[in-house]
mmCIF file of C-alpha atoms in Angstrom:
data_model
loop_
_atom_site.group_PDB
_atom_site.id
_atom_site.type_symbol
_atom_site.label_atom_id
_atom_site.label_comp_id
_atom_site.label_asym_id
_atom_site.label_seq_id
_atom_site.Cartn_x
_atom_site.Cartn_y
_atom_site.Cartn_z
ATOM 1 C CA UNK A 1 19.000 47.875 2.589
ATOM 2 C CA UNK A 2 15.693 48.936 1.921
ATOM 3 C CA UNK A 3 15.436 52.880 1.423
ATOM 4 C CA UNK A 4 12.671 55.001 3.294
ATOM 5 C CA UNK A 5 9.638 56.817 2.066
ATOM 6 C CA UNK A 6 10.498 60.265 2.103
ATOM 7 C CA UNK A 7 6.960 62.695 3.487
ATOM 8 C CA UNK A 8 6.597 66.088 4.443
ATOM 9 C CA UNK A 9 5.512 68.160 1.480
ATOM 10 C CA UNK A 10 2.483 68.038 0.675
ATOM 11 C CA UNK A 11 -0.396 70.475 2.549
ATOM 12 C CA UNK A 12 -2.859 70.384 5.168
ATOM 13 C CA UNK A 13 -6.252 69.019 3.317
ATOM 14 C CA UNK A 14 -8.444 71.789 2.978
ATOM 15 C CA UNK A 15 -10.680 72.895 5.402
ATOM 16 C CA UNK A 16 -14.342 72.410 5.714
ATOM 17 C CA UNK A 17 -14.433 76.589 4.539
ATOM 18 C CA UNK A 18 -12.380 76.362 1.745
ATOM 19 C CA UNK A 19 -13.792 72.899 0.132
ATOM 20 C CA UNK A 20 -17.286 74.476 0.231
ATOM 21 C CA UNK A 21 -16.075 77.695 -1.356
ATOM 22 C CA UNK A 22 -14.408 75.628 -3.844
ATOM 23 C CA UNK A 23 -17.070 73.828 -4.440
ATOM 24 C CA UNK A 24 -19.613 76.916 -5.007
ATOM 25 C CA UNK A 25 -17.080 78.357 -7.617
ATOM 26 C CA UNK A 26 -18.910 75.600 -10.519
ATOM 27 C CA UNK A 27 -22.339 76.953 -9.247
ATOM 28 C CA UNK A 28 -21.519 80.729 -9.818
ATOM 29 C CA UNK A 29 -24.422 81.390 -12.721
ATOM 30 C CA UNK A 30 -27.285 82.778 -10.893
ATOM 31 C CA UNK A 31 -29.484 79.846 -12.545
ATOM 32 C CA UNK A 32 -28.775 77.985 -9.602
ATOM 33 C CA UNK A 33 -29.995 80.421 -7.251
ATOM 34 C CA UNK A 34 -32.948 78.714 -6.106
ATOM 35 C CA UNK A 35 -31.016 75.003 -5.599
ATOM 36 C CA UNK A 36 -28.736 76.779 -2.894
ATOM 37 C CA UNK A 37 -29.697 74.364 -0.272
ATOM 38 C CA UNK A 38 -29.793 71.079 -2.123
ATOM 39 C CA UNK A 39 -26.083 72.267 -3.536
ATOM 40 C CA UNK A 40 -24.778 72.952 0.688
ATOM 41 C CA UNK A 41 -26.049 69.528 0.749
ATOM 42 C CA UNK A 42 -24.156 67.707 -1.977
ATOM 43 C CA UNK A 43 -21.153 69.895 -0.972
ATOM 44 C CA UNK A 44 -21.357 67.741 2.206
ATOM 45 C CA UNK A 45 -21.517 64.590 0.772
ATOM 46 C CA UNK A 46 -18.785 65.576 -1.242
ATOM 47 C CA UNK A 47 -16.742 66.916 1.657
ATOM 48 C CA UNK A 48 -17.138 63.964 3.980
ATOM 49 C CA UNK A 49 -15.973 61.592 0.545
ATOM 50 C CA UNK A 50 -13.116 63.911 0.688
ATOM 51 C CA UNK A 51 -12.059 64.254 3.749
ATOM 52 C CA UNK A 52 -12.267 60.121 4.073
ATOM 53 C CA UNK A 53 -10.321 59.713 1.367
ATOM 54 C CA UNK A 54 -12.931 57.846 -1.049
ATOM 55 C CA UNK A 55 -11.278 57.890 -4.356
ATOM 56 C CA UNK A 56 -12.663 54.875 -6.022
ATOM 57 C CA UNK A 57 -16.326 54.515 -4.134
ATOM 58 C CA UNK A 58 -17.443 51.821 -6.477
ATOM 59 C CA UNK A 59 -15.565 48.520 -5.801
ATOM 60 C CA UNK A 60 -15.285 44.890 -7.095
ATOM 61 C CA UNK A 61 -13.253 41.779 -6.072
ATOM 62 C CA UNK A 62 -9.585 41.397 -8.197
ATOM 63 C CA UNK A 63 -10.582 37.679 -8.952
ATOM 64 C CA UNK A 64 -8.611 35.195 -11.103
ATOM 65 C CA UNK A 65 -5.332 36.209 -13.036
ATOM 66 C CA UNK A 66 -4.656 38.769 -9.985
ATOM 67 C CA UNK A 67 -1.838 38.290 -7.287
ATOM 68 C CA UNK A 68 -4.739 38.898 -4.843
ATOM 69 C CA UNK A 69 -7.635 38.009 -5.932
ATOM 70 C CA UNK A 70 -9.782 39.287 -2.559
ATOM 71 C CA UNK A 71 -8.201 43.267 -3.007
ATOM 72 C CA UNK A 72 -10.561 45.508 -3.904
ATOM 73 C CA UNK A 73 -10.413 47.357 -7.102
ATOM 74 C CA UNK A 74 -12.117 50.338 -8.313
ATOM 75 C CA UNK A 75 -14.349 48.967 -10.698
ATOM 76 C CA UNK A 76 -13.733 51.741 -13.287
ATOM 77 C CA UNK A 77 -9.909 50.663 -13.742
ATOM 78 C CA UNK A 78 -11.067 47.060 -13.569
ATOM 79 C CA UNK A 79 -13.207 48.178 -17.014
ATOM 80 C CA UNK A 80 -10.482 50.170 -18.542
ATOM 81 C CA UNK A 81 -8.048 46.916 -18.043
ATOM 82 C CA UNK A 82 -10.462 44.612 -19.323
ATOM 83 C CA UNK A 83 -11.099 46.830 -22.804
ATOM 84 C CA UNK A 84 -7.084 47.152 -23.157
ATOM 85 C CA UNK A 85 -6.887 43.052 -22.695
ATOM 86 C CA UNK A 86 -9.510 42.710 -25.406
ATOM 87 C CA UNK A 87 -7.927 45.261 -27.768
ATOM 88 C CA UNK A 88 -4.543 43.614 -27.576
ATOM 89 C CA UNK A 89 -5.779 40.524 -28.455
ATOM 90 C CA UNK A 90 -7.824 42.280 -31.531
ATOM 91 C CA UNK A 91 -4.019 44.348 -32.019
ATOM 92 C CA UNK A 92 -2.518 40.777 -32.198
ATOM 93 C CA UNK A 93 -5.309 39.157 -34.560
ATOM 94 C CA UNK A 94 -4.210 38.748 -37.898
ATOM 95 C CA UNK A 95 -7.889 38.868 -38.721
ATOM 96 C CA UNK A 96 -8.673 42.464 -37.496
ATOM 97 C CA UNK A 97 -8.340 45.346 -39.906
ATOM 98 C CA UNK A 98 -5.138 47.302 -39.817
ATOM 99 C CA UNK A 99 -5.597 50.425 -37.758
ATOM 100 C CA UNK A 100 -4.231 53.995 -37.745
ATOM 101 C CA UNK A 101 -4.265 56.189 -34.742
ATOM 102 C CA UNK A 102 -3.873 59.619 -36.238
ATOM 103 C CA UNK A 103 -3.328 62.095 -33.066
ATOM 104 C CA UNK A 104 -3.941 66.014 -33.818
ATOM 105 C CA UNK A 105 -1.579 67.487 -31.159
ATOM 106 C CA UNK A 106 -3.171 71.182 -31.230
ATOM 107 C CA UNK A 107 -4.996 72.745 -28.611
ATOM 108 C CA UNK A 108 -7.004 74.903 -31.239
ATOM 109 C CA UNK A 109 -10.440 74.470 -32.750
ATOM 110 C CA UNK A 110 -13.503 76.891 -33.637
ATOM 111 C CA UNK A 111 -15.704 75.639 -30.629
ATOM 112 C CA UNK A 112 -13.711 77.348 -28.487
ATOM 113 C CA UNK A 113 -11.764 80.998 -27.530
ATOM 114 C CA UNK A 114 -9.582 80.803 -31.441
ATOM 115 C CA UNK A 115 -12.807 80.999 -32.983
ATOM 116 C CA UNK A 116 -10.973 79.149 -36.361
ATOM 117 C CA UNK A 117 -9.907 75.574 -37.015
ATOM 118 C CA UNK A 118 -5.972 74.964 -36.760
ATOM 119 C CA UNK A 119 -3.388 74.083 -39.751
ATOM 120 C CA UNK A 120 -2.502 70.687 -37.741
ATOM 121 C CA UNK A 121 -6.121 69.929 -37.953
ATOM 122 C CA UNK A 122 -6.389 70.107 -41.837
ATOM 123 C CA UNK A 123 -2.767 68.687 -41.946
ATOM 124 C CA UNK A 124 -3.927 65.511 -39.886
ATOM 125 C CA UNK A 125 -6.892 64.949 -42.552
ATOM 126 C CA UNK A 126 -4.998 64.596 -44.985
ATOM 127 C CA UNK A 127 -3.267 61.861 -43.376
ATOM 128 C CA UNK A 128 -6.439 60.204 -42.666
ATOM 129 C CA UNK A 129 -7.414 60.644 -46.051
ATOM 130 C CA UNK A 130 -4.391 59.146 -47.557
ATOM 131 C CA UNK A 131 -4.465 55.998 -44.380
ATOM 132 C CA UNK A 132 -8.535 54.982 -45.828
ATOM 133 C CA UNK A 133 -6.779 55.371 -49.587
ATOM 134 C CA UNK A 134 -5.055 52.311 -48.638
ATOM 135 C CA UNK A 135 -7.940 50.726 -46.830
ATOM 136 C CA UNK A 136 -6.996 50.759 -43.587
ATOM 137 C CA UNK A 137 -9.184 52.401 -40.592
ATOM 138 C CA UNK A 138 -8.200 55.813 -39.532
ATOM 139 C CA UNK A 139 -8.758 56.752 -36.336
ATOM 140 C CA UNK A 140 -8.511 60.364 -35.704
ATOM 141 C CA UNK A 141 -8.058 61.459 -32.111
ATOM 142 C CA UNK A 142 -8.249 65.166 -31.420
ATOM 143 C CA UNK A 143 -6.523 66.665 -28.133
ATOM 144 C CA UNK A 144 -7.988 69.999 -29.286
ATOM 145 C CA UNK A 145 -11.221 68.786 -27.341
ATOM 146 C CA UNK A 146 -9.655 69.188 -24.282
ATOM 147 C CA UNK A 147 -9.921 72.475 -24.573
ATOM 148 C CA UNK A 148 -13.441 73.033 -25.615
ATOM 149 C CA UNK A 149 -15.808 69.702 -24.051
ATOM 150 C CA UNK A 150 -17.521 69.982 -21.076
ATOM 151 C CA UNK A 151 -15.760 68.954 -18.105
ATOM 152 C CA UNK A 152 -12.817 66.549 -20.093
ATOM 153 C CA UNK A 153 -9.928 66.351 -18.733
ATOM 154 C CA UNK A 154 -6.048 64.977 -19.798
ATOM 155 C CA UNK A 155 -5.450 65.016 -15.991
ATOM 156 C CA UNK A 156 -1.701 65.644 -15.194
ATOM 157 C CA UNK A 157 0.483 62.451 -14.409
ATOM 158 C CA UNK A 158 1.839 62.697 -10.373
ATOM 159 C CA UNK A 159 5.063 61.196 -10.796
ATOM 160 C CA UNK A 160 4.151 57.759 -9.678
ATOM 161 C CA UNK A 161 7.451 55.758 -11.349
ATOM 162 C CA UNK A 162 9.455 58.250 -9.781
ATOM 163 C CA UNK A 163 8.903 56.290 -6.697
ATOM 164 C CA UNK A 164 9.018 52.676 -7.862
ATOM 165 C CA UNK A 165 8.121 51.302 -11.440
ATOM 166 C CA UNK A 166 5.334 48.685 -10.002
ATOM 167 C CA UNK A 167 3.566 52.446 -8.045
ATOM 168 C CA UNK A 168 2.686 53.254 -12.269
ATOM 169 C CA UNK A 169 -0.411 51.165 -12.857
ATOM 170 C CA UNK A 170 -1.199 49.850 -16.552
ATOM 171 C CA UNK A 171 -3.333 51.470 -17.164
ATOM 172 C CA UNK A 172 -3.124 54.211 -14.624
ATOM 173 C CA UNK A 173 -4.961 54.273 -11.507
ATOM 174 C CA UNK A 174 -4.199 57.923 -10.179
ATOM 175 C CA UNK A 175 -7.776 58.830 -11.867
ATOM 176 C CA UNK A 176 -10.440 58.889 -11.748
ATOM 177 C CA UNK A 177 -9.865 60.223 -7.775
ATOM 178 C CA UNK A 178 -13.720 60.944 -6.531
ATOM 179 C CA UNK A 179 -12.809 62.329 -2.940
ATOM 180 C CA UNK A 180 -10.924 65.234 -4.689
ATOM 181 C CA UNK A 181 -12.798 65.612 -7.620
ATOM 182 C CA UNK A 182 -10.596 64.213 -10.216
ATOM 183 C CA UNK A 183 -13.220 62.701 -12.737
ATOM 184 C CA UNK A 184 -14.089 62.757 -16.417
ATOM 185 C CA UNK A 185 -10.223 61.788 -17.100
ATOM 186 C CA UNK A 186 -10.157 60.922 -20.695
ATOM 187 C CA UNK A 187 -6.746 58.789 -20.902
ATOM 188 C CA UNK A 188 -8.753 55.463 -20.442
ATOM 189 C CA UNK A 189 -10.111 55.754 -23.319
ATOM 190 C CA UNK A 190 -7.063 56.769 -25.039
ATOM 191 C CA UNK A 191 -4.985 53.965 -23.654
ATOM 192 C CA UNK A 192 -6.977 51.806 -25.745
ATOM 193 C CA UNK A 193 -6.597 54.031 -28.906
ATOM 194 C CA UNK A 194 -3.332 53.484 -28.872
ATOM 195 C CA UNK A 195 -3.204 50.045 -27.937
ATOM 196 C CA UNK A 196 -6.168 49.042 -30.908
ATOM 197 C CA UNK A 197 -3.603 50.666 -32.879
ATOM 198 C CA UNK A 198 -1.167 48.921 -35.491
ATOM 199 C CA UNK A 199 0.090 52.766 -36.525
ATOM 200 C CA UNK A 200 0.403 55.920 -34.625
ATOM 201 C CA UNK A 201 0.991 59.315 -36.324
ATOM 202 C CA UNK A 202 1.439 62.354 -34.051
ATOM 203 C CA UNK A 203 0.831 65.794 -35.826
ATOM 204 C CA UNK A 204 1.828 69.106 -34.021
ATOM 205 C CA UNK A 205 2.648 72.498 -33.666
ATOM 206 C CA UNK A 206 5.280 74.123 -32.147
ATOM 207 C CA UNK A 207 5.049 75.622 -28.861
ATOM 208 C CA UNK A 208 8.058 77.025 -27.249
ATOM 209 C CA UNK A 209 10.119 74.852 -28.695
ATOM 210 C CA UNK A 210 8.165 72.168 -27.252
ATOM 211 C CA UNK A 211 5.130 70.096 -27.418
ATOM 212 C CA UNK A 212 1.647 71.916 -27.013
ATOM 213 C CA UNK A 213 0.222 71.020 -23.444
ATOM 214 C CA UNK A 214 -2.467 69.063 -24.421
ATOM 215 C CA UNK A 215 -0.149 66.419 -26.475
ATOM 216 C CA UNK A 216 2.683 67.095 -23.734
ATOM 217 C CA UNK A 217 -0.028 65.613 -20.769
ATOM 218 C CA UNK A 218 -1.251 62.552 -22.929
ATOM 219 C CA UNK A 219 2.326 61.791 -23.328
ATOM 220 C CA UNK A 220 3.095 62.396 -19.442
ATOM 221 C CA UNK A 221 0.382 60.115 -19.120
ATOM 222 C CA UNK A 222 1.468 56.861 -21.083
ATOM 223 C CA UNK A 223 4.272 56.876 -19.504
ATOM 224 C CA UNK A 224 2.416 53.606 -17.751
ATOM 225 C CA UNK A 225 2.722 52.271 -20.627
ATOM 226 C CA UNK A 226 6.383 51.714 -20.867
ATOM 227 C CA UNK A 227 7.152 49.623 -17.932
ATOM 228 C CA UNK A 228 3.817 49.761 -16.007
ATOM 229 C CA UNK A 229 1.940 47.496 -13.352
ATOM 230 C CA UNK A 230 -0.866 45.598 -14.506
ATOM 231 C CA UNK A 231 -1.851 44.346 -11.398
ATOM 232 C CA UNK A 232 -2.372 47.138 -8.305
ATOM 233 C CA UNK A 233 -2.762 44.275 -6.026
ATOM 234 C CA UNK A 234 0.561 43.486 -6.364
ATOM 235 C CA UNK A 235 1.258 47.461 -4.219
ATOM 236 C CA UNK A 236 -1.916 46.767 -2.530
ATOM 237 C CA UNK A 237 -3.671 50.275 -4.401
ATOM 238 C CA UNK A 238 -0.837 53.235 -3.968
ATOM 239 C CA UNK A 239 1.863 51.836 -1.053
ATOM 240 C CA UNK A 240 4.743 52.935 -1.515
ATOM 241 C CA UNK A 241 6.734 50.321 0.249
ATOM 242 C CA UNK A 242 5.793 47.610 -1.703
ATOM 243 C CA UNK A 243 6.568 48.515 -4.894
ATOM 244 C CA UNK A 244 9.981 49.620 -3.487
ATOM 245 C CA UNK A 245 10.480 46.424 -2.365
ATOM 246 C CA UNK A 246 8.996 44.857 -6.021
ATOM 247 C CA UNK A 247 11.784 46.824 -7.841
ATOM 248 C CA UNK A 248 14.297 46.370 -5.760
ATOM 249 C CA UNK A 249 14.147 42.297 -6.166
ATOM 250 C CA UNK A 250 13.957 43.156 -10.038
ATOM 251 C CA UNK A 251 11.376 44.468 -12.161
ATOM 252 C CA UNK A 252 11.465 44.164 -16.197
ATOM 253 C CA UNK A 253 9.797 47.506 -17.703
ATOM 254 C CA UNK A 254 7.069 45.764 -19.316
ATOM 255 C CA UNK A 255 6.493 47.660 -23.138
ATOM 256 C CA UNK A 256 2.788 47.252 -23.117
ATOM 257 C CA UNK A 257 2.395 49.463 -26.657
ATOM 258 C CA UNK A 258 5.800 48.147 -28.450
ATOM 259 C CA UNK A 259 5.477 47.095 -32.000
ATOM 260 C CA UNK A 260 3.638 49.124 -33.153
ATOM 261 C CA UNK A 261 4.327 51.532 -36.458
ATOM 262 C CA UNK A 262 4.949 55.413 -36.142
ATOM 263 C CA UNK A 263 5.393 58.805 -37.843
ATOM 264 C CA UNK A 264 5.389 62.298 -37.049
ATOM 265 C CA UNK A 265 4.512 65.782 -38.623
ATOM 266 C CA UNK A 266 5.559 68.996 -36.391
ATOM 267 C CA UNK A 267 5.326 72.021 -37.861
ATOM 268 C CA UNK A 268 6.276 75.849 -36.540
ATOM 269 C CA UNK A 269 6.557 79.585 -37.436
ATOM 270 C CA UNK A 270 9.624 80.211 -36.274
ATOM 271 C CA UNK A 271 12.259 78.458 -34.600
ATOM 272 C CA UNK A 272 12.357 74.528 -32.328
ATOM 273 C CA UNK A 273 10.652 72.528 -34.851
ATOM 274 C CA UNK A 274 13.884 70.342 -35.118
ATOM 275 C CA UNK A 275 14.156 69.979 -31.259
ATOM 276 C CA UNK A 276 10.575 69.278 -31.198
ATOM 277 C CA UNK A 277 10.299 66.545 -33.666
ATOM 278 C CA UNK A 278 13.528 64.787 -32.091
ATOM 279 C CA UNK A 279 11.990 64.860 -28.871
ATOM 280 C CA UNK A 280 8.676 63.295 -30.422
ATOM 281 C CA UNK A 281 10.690 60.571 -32.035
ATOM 282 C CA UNK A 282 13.293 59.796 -29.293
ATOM 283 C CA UNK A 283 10.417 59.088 -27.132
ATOM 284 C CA UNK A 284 8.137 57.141 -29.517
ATOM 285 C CA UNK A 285 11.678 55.037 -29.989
ATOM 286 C CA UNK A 286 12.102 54.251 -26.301
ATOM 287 C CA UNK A 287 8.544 53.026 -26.185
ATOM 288 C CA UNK A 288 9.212 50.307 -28.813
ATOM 289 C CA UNK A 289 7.539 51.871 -31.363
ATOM 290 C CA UNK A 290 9.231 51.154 -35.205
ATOM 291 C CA UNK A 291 9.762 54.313 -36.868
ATOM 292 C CA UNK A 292 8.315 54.192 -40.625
ATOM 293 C CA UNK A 293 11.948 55.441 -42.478
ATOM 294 C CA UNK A 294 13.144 58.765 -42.489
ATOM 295 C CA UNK A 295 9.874 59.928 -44.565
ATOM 296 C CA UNK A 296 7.845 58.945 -42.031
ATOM 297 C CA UNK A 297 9.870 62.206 -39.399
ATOM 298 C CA UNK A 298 8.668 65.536 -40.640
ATOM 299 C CA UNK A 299 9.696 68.959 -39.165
ATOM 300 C CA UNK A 300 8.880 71.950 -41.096
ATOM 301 C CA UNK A 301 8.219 75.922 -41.318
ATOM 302 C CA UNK A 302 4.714 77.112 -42.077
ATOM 303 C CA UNK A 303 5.042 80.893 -43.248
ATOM 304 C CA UNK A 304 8.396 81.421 -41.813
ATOM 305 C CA UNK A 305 8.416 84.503 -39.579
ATOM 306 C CA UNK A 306 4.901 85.582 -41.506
ATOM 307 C CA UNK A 307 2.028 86.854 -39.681
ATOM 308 C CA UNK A 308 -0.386 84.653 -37.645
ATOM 309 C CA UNK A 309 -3.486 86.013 -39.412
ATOM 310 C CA UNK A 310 -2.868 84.265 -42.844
ATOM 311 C CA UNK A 311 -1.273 81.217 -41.710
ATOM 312 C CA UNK A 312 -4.065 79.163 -43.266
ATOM 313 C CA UNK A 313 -3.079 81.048 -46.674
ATOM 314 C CA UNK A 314 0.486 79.828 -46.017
ATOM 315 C CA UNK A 315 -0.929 76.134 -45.787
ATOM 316 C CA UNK A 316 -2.970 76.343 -48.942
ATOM 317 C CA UNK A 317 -0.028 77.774 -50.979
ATOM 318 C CA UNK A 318 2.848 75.083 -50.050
ATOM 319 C CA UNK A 319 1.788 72.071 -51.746
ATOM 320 C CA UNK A 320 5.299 70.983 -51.008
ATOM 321 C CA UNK A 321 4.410 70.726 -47.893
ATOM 322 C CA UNK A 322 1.121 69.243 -47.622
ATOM 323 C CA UNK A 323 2.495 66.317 -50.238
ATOM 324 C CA UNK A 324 5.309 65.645 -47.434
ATOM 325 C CA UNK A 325 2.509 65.697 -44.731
ATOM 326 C CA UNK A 326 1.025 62.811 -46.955
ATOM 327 C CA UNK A 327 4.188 60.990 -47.633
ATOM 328 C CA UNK A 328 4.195 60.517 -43.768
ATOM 329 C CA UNK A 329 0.466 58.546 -44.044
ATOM 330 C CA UNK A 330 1.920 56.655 -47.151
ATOM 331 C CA UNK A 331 5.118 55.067 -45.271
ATOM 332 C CA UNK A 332 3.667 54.464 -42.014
ATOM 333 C CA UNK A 333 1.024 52.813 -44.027
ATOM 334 C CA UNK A 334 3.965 50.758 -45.817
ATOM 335 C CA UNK A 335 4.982 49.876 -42.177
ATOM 336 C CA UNK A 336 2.346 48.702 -41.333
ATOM 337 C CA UNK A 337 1.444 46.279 -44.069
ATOM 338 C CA UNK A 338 5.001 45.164 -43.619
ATOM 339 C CA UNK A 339 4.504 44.456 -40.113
ATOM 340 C CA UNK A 340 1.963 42.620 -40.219
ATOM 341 C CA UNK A 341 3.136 40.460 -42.734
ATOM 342 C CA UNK A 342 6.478 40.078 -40.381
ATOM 343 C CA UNK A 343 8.948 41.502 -43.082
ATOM 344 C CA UNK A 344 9.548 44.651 -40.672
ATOM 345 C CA UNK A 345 11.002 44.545 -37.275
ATOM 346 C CA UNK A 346 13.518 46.377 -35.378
ATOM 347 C CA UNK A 347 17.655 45.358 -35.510
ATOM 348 C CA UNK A 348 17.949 45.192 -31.829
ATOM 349 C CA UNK A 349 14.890 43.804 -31.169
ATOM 350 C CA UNK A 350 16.466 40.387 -29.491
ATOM 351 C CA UNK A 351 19.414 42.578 -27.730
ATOM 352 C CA UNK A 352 18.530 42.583 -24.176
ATOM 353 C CA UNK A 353 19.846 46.453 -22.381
ATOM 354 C CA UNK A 354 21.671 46.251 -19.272
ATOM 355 C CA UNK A 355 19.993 48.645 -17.687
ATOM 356 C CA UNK A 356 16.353 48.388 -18.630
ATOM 357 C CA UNK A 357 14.048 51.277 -17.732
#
């Protein structure tokens, strides 16, 4: 029998008071004094897109390879799944250079509140460093921008596959959402990091025994790529009741980033570095990704239970562990030339789970 769509928790939409005050709060420097009116007047554009709902204003027809080809879709996730169907087939090209996506999981740089660069920061150069020793591109990707661009977001994931696999879009279409104000979402862009990709290395720090927020929401937000829809048309946008109904007559978990290479570097100052790298590598494993050996799966103390201030001194002194950070870049590197050459794959790869998810 076919279940029912639970409602009744979310709120009233704001009111026509509350949106505009809201709204103001970006225009708070007294610079804009004099553009008062014209801003009451985009605040009521805004509002009326809001309060009818227009999340994706700028439209184009499905077309071929879509279940219907006559549903609208927002033209901005139409791009973003055209660039991640050109870099698979660059991915899968045994002519395109090999490809490192080297992902500096701090929140900290010197362009913003810290005022000083962070130890995962130099830690992640020197994997990039060692990944163009061997020839291969390095692409370094830097969450710590989060944190000090203008107006770039990692916007939090909204549970979509909690209701039915085929309501996760690949890549996601929760964002960009115009009628609430949800723009400038950066995980398009990263999608196709990771897909251009042959190797991924995540570096971190420790945070409460967990990952730092700004690698914890990327992560939150691929989870469309394990088991995502690549066609919206197929739920019509966001109904619910569809993609119940998809799943329920069997859906197979599509692992749109599998294959590819991976290591990890976490690092802390005092305890949950173990927990955290586990965490990193369980999930990287469930996404298909091929773990480079047990080099390749760093955890480690920086300055154990030393003071903050001289942490970079810390760093500088253990060569031990700046040789290990390295030793990650060298066997992912390994695991990736192997790959390539199809001399590396996983054991299981051709055992089918019986309960797939």
């Amino acid at each position: 029998m076919p279940t029912s769509i639970r409602k009744g928790q979310a709120p009233e939409p704001a009111t026509r008071e509350v949106f505009f005050e809201r709204y103001h709060a970006r225009f708070m420097d007294p610079a804009f004094d004099s553009e008062r009116d014209a801003i009451d007047r985009l605040a009521a554009i805004a509002f009326e897109a809001y309060t009818e709902g227009r999340k994706a204003p700028v439209t184009r027809k499905a077309g071929p390879g879509f279940a219907d080809p006559d549903y609208d879709l927002s033209q901005e996730w139409y791009d973003a799944h055209e660039a991640l169907r050109l870099a698979q087939e660059r991915w899968e090209s045994s002519a395109s250079p090999s490809r490192v996506l080297i992902v500096n999981g701090s929140p900290r740089n010197d362009g913003t509140c810290p005022g000083e660069i962070s130890k995962t920061w130099r830690m992640s150069n020197m994997v990039r460093e060692e990944v163009e020793k061997a020839g291969m591109q390095a692409d370094l990707l830097d969450l710590s921008l989060v944190t000090s661009d203008y107006d770039r977001h990692i916007h939090p994931c909204k549970g979509c596959v909690s209701t039915a696999m085929p309501l996760c879009h690949w890549p996601c279409s929760c964002y960009p959402n115009h009628a609430d104000g949800q723009v400038n979402d950066w995980m398009f862009e990263i999608y196709e990091r990771w897909v251009s990709a042959h190797g991924v290395i995540i570096l971190a720090p420790t945070h409460w025994y967990q990952s730092p927020s700004v690698l914890k929401q990327m992560i939150d937000r691929l989870v469309c790529a394990d088991g995502g829809n690549p066609d919206p048309t197929t739920t019509q946008g966001k109904k619910a009741k569809l993609a119940k109904e998809i799943e329920q007559k069997g859906w197979d978990f599509p692992k749109h980033i599998a294959g590819r290479a991976y290591g990890v570097v976490v690092h802390g100052d005092v305890a949950g570095v173990e927990v955290h790298r586990r965490n990193l590598t369980d999930w990287l494993d469930w996404m298909g990704l091929i773990d480079a050996g047990a080099l390749s799966r760093l955890d480690r103390y920086l300055g154990y239970y030393e003071p903050y201030w001289n942490s970079h001194d810390a760093l500088d002194k253990d060569e031990d562990l700046q040789q290990e950070t390295r030793n990650v870049a060298l066997a992912v590197v390994r695991a990736v030339t192997l790959l390539r050459e199809g001399k590396l794959s996983t054991p299981d790869e051709a055992v089918k789970p019986p309960r797939p998810k």
